[in-house]
CSV table of C-alpha atoms in Angstrom, one decimal:
chain,number,residue,atom,x,y,z
A,1,MET,CA,83.0,91.3,98.7
A,2,SER,CA,83.5,95.7,99.5
A,3,ARG,CA,84.7,97.5,97.1
A,4,LEU,CA,87.0,98.4,99.5
A,5,LYS,CA,88.2,95.2,100.0
A,6,ILE,CA,89.4,94.1,96.6
A,7,ARG,CA,90.8,97.8,96.8
A,8,VAL,CA,93.2,96.6,99.9
A,9,CYS,CA,93.2,94.2,97.8
A,10,LEU,CA,95.8,95.6,95.3
A,11,LEU,CA,97.2,98.6,97.0
A,12,LEU,CA,98.5,95.0,98.3
A,13,PHE,CA,99.9,93.0,95.4
A,14,THR,CA,100.9,96.5,93.6
A,15,GLY,CA,102.4,98.3,97.6
A,16,ILE,CA,104.4,94.5,97.4
A,17,SER,CA,105.9,94.6,93.8
A,18,LEU,CA,106.7,98.7,94.0
A,19,SER,CA,108.7,98.0,96.9
A,20,LEU,CA,111.4,96.3,95.1
A,21,ILE,CA,111.8,99.1,93.0
A,22,GLY,CA,115.5,99.9,93.7
A,23,GLY,CA,119.4,98.0,92.9
A,24,TRP,CA,122.2,98.5,91.3
A,25,ALA,CA,121.7,98.7,88.0
A,26,GLN,CA,122.9,101.3,85.7
A,27,VAL,CA,121.9,102.8,82.4
A,28,PRO,CA,124.5,103.4,79.5
A,29,GLU,CA,125.6,106.4,79.2
A,30,ASN,CA,123.4,109.3,77.1
A,31,PRO,CA,120.6,106.6,78.1
A,32,THR,CA,116.9,107.2,76.0
A,33,GLY,CA,113.9,107.2,77.9
A,34,GLU,CA,112.7,103.1,77.3
A,35,GLU,CA,116.4,102.6,78.4
A,36,ILE,CA,115.5,104.2,82.2
A,37,LEU,CA,112.3,102.5,82.8
A,38,GLN,CA,113.8,99.7,81.0
A,39,CYS,CA,116.8,99.8,84.2
A,40,ALA,CA,114.0,100.3,86.6
A,41,ARG,CA,112.1,98.0,85.9
A,42,GLY,CA,115.0,95.4,85.9
A,43,ASN,CA,115.9,96.0,89.4
A,44,TRP,CA,111.7,94.0,90.6
A,45,VAL,CA,113.1,91.5,92.4
A,46,GLU,CA,112.6,87.7,91.3
A,47,GLY,CA,113.6,86.4,95.2
A,48,THR,CA,111.6,85.7,98.0
A,49,PHE,CA,110.3,88.5,100.4
A,50,HIS,CA,108.8,87.8,103.8
A,51,GLY,CA,107.6,90.8,106.3
A,52,LEU,CA,105.3,92.7,107.9
A,53,ILE,CA,103.3,95.4,106.9
A,54,ARG,CA,101.1,98.4,108.6
A,55,LEU,CA,98.3,100.0,105.5
A,56,GLU,CA,96.7,103.3,106.8
A,57,LEU,CA,93.5,104.1,104.5
A,58,PHE,CA,92.1,108.1,105.2
A,59,ARG,CA,90.1,108.9,103.0
A,60,PRO,CA,86.7,112.0,103.4
A,61,GLU,CA,84.8,110.1,105.4
A,62,TYR,CA,86.9,107.7,107.6
A,63,SER,CA,90.6,106.2,108.0
A,64,ARG,CA,91.1,102.3,108.5
A,65,LEU,CA,93.8,100.7,109.0
A,66,TYR,CA,95.5,97.8,108.6
A,67,ARG,CA,98.3,94.9,110.0
A,68,LEU,CA,99.1,92.5,107.3
A,69,GLU,CA,101.5,89.3,107.0
A,70,ALA,CA,103.3,88.5,103.3
A,71,TRP,CA,105.5,86.1,101.7
A,72,THR,CA,106.0,86.3,97.9
A,73,GLU,CA,108.3,84.7,95.1
A,74,GLY,CA,109.9,86.6,92.0
A,75,GLU,CA,106.8,88.4,89.7
A,76,ASP,CA,102.9,86.4,90.0
A,77,LYS,CA,103.2,84.3,93.5
A,78,ALA,CA,102.0,86.1,96.8
A,79,LEU,CA,101.0,85.3,100.1
A,80,MET,CA,98.5,88.0,101.9
A,81,ARG,CA,97.1,87.6,105.3
A,82,LEU,CA,95.4,90.5,107.5
A,83,LEU,CA,96.9,90.9,111.3
A,84,GLU,CA,94.2,93.1,111.7
A,85,PRO,CA,91.7,94.8,112.0
A,86,GLU,CA,90.0,92.3,114.7
A,87,GLU,CA,87.4,92.0,111.9
A,88,GLU,CA,89.5,91.3,109.6
A,89,ALA,CA,91.7,88.6,111.5
A,90,GLY,CA,93.0,85.6,109.6
A,91,SER,CA,91.3,87.1,105.8
A,92,GLY,CA,93.5,87.3,103.7
A,93,TYR,CA,95.1,86.7,99.7
A,94,LEU,CA,96.7,84.5,97.3
A,95,ARG,CA,98.6,85.5,94.0
A,96,ALA,CA,99.6,81.9,93.0
A,97,GLY,CA,100.2,82.6,89.0
A,98,ASP,CA,97.1,83.2,86.6
A,99,GLU,CA,94.6,82.4,89.5
A,100,LEU,CA,94.5,85.7,93.0
A,101,TRP,CA,92.4,83.6,95.2
A,102,TYR,CA,90.5,85.4,98.7
A,103,TYR,CA,89.1,84.0,102.2
A,104,HIS,CA,87.7,85.2,104.7
A,105,PRO,CA,87.1,83.2,108.0
A,106,ASP,CA,83.5,83.7,108.3
A,107,ALA,CA,83.4,81.5,104.7
A,108,ALA,CA,83.4,77.8,103.7
A,109,GLN,CA,85.6,78.5,101.5
A,110,ALA,CA,88.1,80.5,100.0
A,111,VAL,CA,86.5,82.7,96.5
A,112,SER,CA,88.0,82.8,93.6
A,113,LEU,CA,88.8,86.8,92.4
A,114,PRO,CA,90.0,87.5,88.5
A,115,LEU,CA,92.4,88.8,88.1
A,116,SER,CA,91.9,91.5,86.3
A,117,ALA,CA,91.3,93.1,90.0
A,118,LEU,CA,94.6,93.6,90.2
A,119,SER,CA,94.7,96.6,87.3
A,120,GLN,CA,91.1,97.2,87.1
A,121,ASN,CA,90.6,98.6,91.0
A,122,PHE,CA,93.6,100.0,92.1
A,123,PHE,CA,91.8,103.5,93.0
A,124,GLY,CA,89.3,103.0,90.0
A,125,ALA,CA,92.3,102.9,87.3
A,126,ASP,CA,93.2,100.7,84.4
A,127,ALA,CA,96.7,101.4,83.9
A,128,SER,CA,98.0,101.3,87.4
A,129,LEU,CA,101.1,100.6,89.5
A,130,GLU,CA,100.8,97.2,88.3
A,131,ASP,CA,101.0,97.9,84.5
A,132,LEU,CA,104.9,98.6,85.6
A,133,TYR,CA,105.6,95.6,87.8
A,134,ARG,CA,103.9,93.6,84.5
A,135,GLY,CA,105.5,95.3,82.0
A,136,THR,CA,102.6,95.9,80.4
A,137,LEU,CA,104.0,100.1,80.7
A,138,ASN,CA,106.8,99.0,78.1
A,139,GLU,CA,103.6,97.7,75.9
A,140,ASN,CA,101.4,100.3,76.0
A,141,PHE,CA,103.5,103.8,75.6
A,142,ASP,CA,105.7,105.5,74.5
A,143,ILE,CA,108.5,106.8,76.1
A,144,GLU,CA,109.8,109.6,76.4
A,145,LEU,CA,112.7,112.0,78.2
A,146,LEU,CA,112.3,114.9,79.5
A,147,GLY,CA,115.4,115.3,80.9
A,148,VAL,CA,117.9,115.5,83.0
A,149,ARG,CA,118.6,117.3,86.6
A,150,PRO,CA,120.9,117.0,89.9
A,151,ALA,CA,119.1,115.1,92.9
A,152,SER,CA,118.0,117.1,95.4
A,153,THR,CA,119.4,115.8,99.1
A,154,GLU,CA,115.8,114.4,99.9
A,155,GLU,CA,116.0,112.6,96.7
A,156,SER,CA,119.9,111.1,97.0
A,157,THR,CA,122.5,110.9,99.7
A,158,ALA,CA,125.1,110.3,96.5
A,159,LYS,CA,127.5,112.1,95.4
A,160,ASP,CA,126.3,114.0,91.5
A,161,ASP,CA,123.5,111.8,92.2
A,162,ARG,CA,120.5,113.0,89.0
A,163,VAL,CA,117.0,112.4,88.4
A,164,TYR,CA,115.5,111.7,85.1
A,165,GLN,CA,112.0,113.2,84.3
A,166,LEU,CA,110.3,110.4,82.2
A,167,ARG,CA,106.2,111.3,79.9
A,168,LEU,CA,104.6,108.0,78.8
A,169,THR,CA,101.4,108.7,76.3
A,170,PRO,CA,99.4,106.2,75.7
A,171,LYS,CA,99.7,104.3,72.0
A,172,PRO,CA,96.6,104.9,69.7
A,173,GLU,CA,95.9,101.6,70.3
A,174,ALA,CA,96.5,101.1,73.9
A,175,SER,CA,93.5,100.7,76.4
A,176,VAL,CA,94.4,103.1,79.2
A,177,VAL,CA,92.4,106.3,80.8
A,178,TYR,CA,95.1,108.4,81.3
A,179,GLY,CA,96.3,110.6,79.1
A,180,LYS,CA,99.8,111.0,80.6
A,181,LEU,CA,102.4,109.7,82.7
A,182,GLU,CA,105.5,111.2,84.0
A,183,MET,CA,108.0,110.2,86.6
A,184,LEU,CA,111.6,110.3,88.2
A,185,VAL,CA,113.9,108.2,88.2
A,186,ARG,CA,117.2,108.4,90.3
A,187,ALA,CA,119.8,107.8,88.1
A,188,SER,CA,122.4,106.1,90.4
A,189,ASP,CA,120.5,103.0,91.1
A,190,CYS,CA,117.3,103.5,88.8
A,191,ALA,CA,115.1,104.0,91.5
A,192,ILE,CA,111.3,105.0,91.0
A,193,LEU,CA,110.9,108.3,93.2
A,194,VAL,CA,107.8,109.7,92.4
A,195,VAL,CA,105.1,108.7,89.7
A,196,HIS,CA,102.7,111.6,88.3
A,197,TYR,CA,99.6,110.5,86.9
A,198,PHE,CA,97.4,112.5,84.0
A,199,ASP,CA,93.9,112.0,82.2
A,200,GLN,CA,92.4,112.7,79.4
A,201,ARG,CA,92.1,117.0,79.5
A,202,GLN,CA,96.1,116.6,81.6
A,203,THR,CA,95.4,117.1,84.7
A,204,LEU,CA,97.7,115.8,87.7
A,205,ILE,CA,94.6,113.7,89.1
A,206,ARG,CA,96.8,110.7,91.4
A,207,GLN,CA,100.1,110.9,92.8
A,208,ALA,CA,102.4,107.8,93.9
A,209,ALA,CA,105.6,108.4,96.0
A,210,PHE,CA,108.4,106.2,97.8
A,211,SER,CA,111.2,107.0,100.2
A,212,ASN,CA,112.6,105.6,102.8
A,213,PHE,CA,115.5,103.7,101.0
A,214,ALA,CA,117.2,100.6,102.3
A,215,LEU,CA,120.0,98.1,101.4
A,216,VAL,CA,118.1,95.0,101.7
A,217,GLY,CA,119.0,92.0,100.4
A,218,ALA,CA,122.0,89.0,100.4
A,219,GLU,CA,125.4,89.9,99.4
A,220,GLY,CA,125.9,89.8,95.4
A,221,GLN,CA,121.8,90.7,95.1
A,222,LYS,CA,121.2,93.9,97.3
A,223,ARG,CA,119.2,96.3,96.8
A,224,MET,CA,117.3,100.1,97.7
A,225,ILE,CA,113.5,99.5,98.2
A,226,PRO,CA,111.6,102.4,100.0
A,227,LEU,CA,109.9,101.8,103.8
A,228,THR,CA,107.2,103.5,102.9
A,229,MET,CA,105.3,104.7,99.9
A,230,ILE,CA,101.9,107.0,99.7
A,231,PHE,CA,99.9,107.1,97.3
A,232,ASP,CA,97.6,111.0,96.3
A,233,ASP,CA,93.6,110.9,95.1
A,234,LEU,CA,94.8,114.4,94.1
A,235,LEU,CA,90.9,114.9,92.8
A,236,THR,CA,89.5,114.3,96.3
A,237,GLN,CA,91.6,115.8,99.7
A,238,GLY,CA,91.9,113.9,102.2
A,239,SER,CA,91.7,110.6,99.7
A,240,ARG,CA,95.5,109.4,100.5
A,241,THR,CA,96.5,105.8,101.8
A,242,ILE,CA,100.5,105.5,103.6
A,243,GLU,CA,101.8,101.7,103.1
A,244,GLU,CA,105.4,101.0,105.8
A,245,ILE,CA,106.6,97.7,105.4
A,246,GLU,CA,107.8,97.8,109.4
A,247,SER,CA,110.4,94.4,109.3
A,248,TYR,CA,111.6,92.6,106.0
A,249,GLU,CA,113.1,89.6,104.8
A,250,PHE,CA,115.0,88.3,101.4
A,251,ASP,CA,115.8,86.3,99.6
A,252,ILE,CA,114.6,83.3,102.0
A,253,GLU,CA,113.7,79.2,101.3
A,254,ILE,CA,109.7,79.5,101.0
A,255,PRO,CA,108.4,76.6,100.7
A,256,GLU,CA,106.1,75.8,97.8
A,257,GLU,CA,102.8,75.0,100.6
A,258,MET,CA,102.4,78.9,101.0
A,259,PHE,CA,101.4,79.5,98.1
A,260,THR,CA,98.2,76.6,97.8
A,261,VAL,CA,94.2,77.8,98.2
A,262,GLY,CA,95.2,75.1,101.4
A,263,CYS,CA,97.8,77.9,103.3
A,264,LEU,CA,95.3,80.8,102.4
A,265,VAL,CA,92.4,79.4,104.8
A,266,GLU,CA,94.7,77.0,106.9
A,267,VAL,CA,96.1,81.0,109.5
A,268,LYS,CA,98.7,79.2,110.9
A,269,CYS,CA,100.4,77.9,107.9
A,270,GLY,CA,103.4,79.6,107.9
A,271,SER,CA,103.5,80.8,111.5
A,272,PRO,CA,106.8,79.9,112.6
């Protein structure tokens, strides 16, 4: 399988996971950096999601557009099926617990992938946004609250909202490629707005930004999610990925059979 397909695979899984950032959780008075990040992580949705997603990849040599349908449940169940481009239609990826599978209609069967692909191929990084989703950032990094400032009108429409700035520094024993990470977290709902990645020389090399937030979820389970996610490789001019959620359903019933290899290879599985 090509590196591009692996990278798309990871973007689909991490992007869906990150689209579930948000909610009404709040940090305590005078919070520590650990409490702020824990609040942000507490907004990962444990329920279900179904939606249509538009994914645009821009590289110096080319640009590509993907559209896909996705179903997820909790942190470790996901089925992603590509709808466009035509040559990839019907192919897809399945995450079922500790298993990761890829299928293309031209192949005779689904192919098992190492679960490590979720973190090892996200823009070539070992530590990815998947780490936050899985909680490993808490384990691999020391977390420091650098400061708090008023939120801009672009960052929040809530009156007197604030933005926390966190610095995440790798622990001595941590096996990560970054020298540090910095992120902006909105105080009113613990939504992560921006993540900056620095190399070992403290040079800013990558950025992930989240915007176009929408209020979703059933009554009593309301949360804010970003419908637009932009990933920039700052070392390569013109290298950007834009992910947009075009339509969505949350907290719906999804049959258990959706998250099986049988459903992955059956293109009509999940269709109305």
